[in-house]
């Protein structure tokens, strides 16, 4: 958590609501009886992920349907833990980032970086038939942008090697550490089902670079102050 009041962030909250609604209606939640149970439910889940998730082998064949999946995959999640973890990160870091960027820019930033993160992951394994779903690439981009925009914001972290004590650290310490863990995990990850750590790395890098390019302060030359008329005071 960030030790600051979170302003109204309609785009962030709309994204959270959309992901939750899609999940609740889909087969992974187990809440929709239309998908059945047991083996029928498992088959429905596999078909659902293949239809709406990014499948690298299909994506690079040039299919019009597959070309849309980097966008649709951002709203599909593979389970309750997957959904809740992503939405927590988006809730904590999205509001302040949205406030800084503005609603329209934040929307385009989130969707654009999310799609690019999934494309980067797919390009690294272009022959894979494994479906990739989830908003973590886009949320990683939000983390990268947050690091540049609010490096001194205090982030409450739970560290397992310190018995999960809630400790507060600045974002410039927590987020690079998180990104480094993703990079290490991406290099060690094997092919097949699992967490798409490479998408996290790509998204985080894109988000940081975008914020750096967009919000870097430029040097300006101020004009000399005008002469103060007699009888007026300078405050």
Short mmCIF file of C-alpha atoms in Angstrom, two decimals, residues 1 13 18 23-24 28 35 49 57 94 140 144-145 206 231 234-235:
data_model
loop_
_atom_site.label_atom_id
_atom_site.label_comp_id
_atom_site.label_asym_id
_atom_site.label_seq_id
_atom_site.Cartn_x
_atom_site.Cartn_y
_atom_site.Cartn_z
CA UNK A 1 0.00 0.00 0.00
CA UNK A 13 -11.69 1.71 -11.07
CA UNK A 18 -14.27 -4.69 -16.09
CA UNK A 23 -13.82 -13.05 -14.71
CA UNK A 24 -17.13 -13.59 -12.93
CA UNK A 28 -12.41 -19.67 -14.47
CA UNK A 35 -20.00 -23.82 -18.34
CA UNK A 49 -8.25 -19.05 -22.85
CA UNK A 57 1.76 -19.62 -32.66
CA UNK A 94 -3.03 3.06 -10.71
CA UNK A 140 3.77 -3.70 -14.67
CA UNK A 144 7.34 1.44 -14.07
CA UNK A 145 5.66 4.78 -14.64
CA UNK A 206 8.01 0.36 -21.26
CA UNK A 231 3.94 52.29 -4.34
CA UNK A 234 6.86 42.60 -3.95
CA UNK A 235 5.57 39.55 -2.16
#
